[in-house]
XYZ file of C-alpha atoms in Angstrom:
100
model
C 0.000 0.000 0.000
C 2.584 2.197 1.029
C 4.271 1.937 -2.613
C 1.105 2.744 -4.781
C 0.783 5.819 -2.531
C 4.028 7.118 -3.903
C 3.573 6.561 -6.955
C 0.402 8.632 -6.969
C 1.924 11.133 -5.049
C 4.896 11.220 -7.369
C 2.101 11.670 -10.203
C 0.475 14.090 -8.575
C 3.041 16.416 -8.298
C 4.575 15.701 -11.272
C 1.291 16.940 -12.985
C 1.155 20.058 -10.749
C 4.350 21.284 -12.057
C 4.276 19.977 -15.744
C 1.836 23.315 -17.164
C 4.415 26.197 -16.647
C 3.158 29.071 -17.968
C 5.571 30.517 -20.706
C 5.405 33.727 -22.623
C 8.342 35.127 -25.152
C 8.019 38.905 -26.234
C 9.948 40.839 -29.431
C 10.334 43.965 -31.632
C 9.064 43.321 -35.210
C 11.059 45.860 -36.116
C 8.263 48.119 -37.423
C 6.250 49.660 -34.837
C 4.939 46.154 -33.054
C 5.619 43.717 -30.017
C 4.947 40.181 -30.531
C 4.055 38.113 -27.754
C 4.071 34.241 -28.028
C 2.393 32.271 -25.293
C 2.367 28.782 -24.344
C 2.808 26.037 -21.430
C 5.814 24.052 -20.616
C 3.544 20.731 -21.728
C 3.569 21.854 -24.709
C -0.148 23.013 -24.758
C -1.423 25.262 -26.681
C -1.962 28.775 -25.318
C -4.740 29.786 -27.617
C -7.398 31.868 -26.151
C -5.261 32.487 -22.911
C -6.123 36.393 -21.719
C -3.473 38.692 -22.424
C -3.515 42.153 -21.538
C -0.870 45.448 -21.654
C -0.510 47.576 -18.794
C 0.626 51.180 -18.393
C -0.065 53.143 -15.514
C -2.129 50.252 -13.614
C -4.225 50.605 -16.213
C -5.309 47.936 -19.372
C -4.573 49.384 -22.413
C -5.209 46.678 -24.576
C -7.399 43.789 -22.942
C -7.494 40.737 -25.697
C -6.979 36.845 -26.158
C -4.018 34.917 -27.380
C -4.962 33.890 -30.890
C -5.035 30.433 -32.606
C -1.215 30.556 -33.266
C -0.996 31.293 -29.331
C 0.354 35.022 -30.223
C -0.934 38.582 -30.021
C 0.751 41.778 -31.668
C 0.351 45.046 -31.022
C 1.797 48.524 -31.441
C 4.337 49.369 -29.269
C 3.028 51.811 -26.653
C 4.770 55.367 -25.634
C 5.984 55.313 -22.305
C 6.644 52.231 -19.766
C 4.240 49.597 -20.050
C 4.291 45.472 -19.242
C 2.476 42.767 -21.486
C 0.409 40.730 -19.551
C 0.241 36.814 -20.069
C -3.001 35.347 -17.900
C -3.462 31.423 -17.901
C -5.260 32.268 -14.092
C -3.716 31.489 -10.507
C 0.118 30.738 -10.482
C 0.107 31.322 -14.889
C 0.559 35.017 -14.862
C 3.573 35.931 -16.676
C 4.476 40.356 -17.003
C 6.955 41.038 -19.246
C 8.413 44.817 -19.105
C 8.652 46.721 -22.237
C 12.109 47.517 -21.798
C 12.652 44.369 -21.550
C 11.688 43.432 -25.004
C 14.359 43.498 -27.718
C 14.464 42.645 -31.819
């Protein structure tokens, strides 16, 4: 008994660790930030809120699309990009931060 309640303990936390939240950010080059999304599974991140903040404020409030990315023109001033899988999947990425 002791054994099998390893194992599924091993499983268990194997599975609570295996959806990492990911989220890469860069310049296009031409005015834009692209922001690709996904999980450390290897799951999709379409339709995954993502948001931009300036000020404490949304500025742009949308969805990952089907290709688990969102673009957007690149704001004036300091901002983050917001990745939002829920509790424990919330990825900010500054806009300094983000490079060609």
């Amino acid at each position: 008994m002791m054994k099998k309640s390893l194992v599924v303990l091993a499983l268990l936390a194997n599975s609570l660790f295996a959806h990492t939240a990911l989220m890469s950010c860069f310049n296009n080059g031409d005015n834009t930030i692209t922001c690709e999304g996904g999980f450390s599974d290897g799951s999709s991140a379409s339709g995954v809120k993502f948001f931009v903040l300036q000020n404490d404020k949304k500025i742009l409030d949308t969805r990952m699309n089907e290709d688990s990315e969102v673009t957007f023109n690149i704001p004036s001033g300091s901002y983050s990009a917001v990745f939002d899988a829920g509790d424990g999947h919330q990825i900010h990425v500054k806009g300094d931060d983000i490079t060609e």
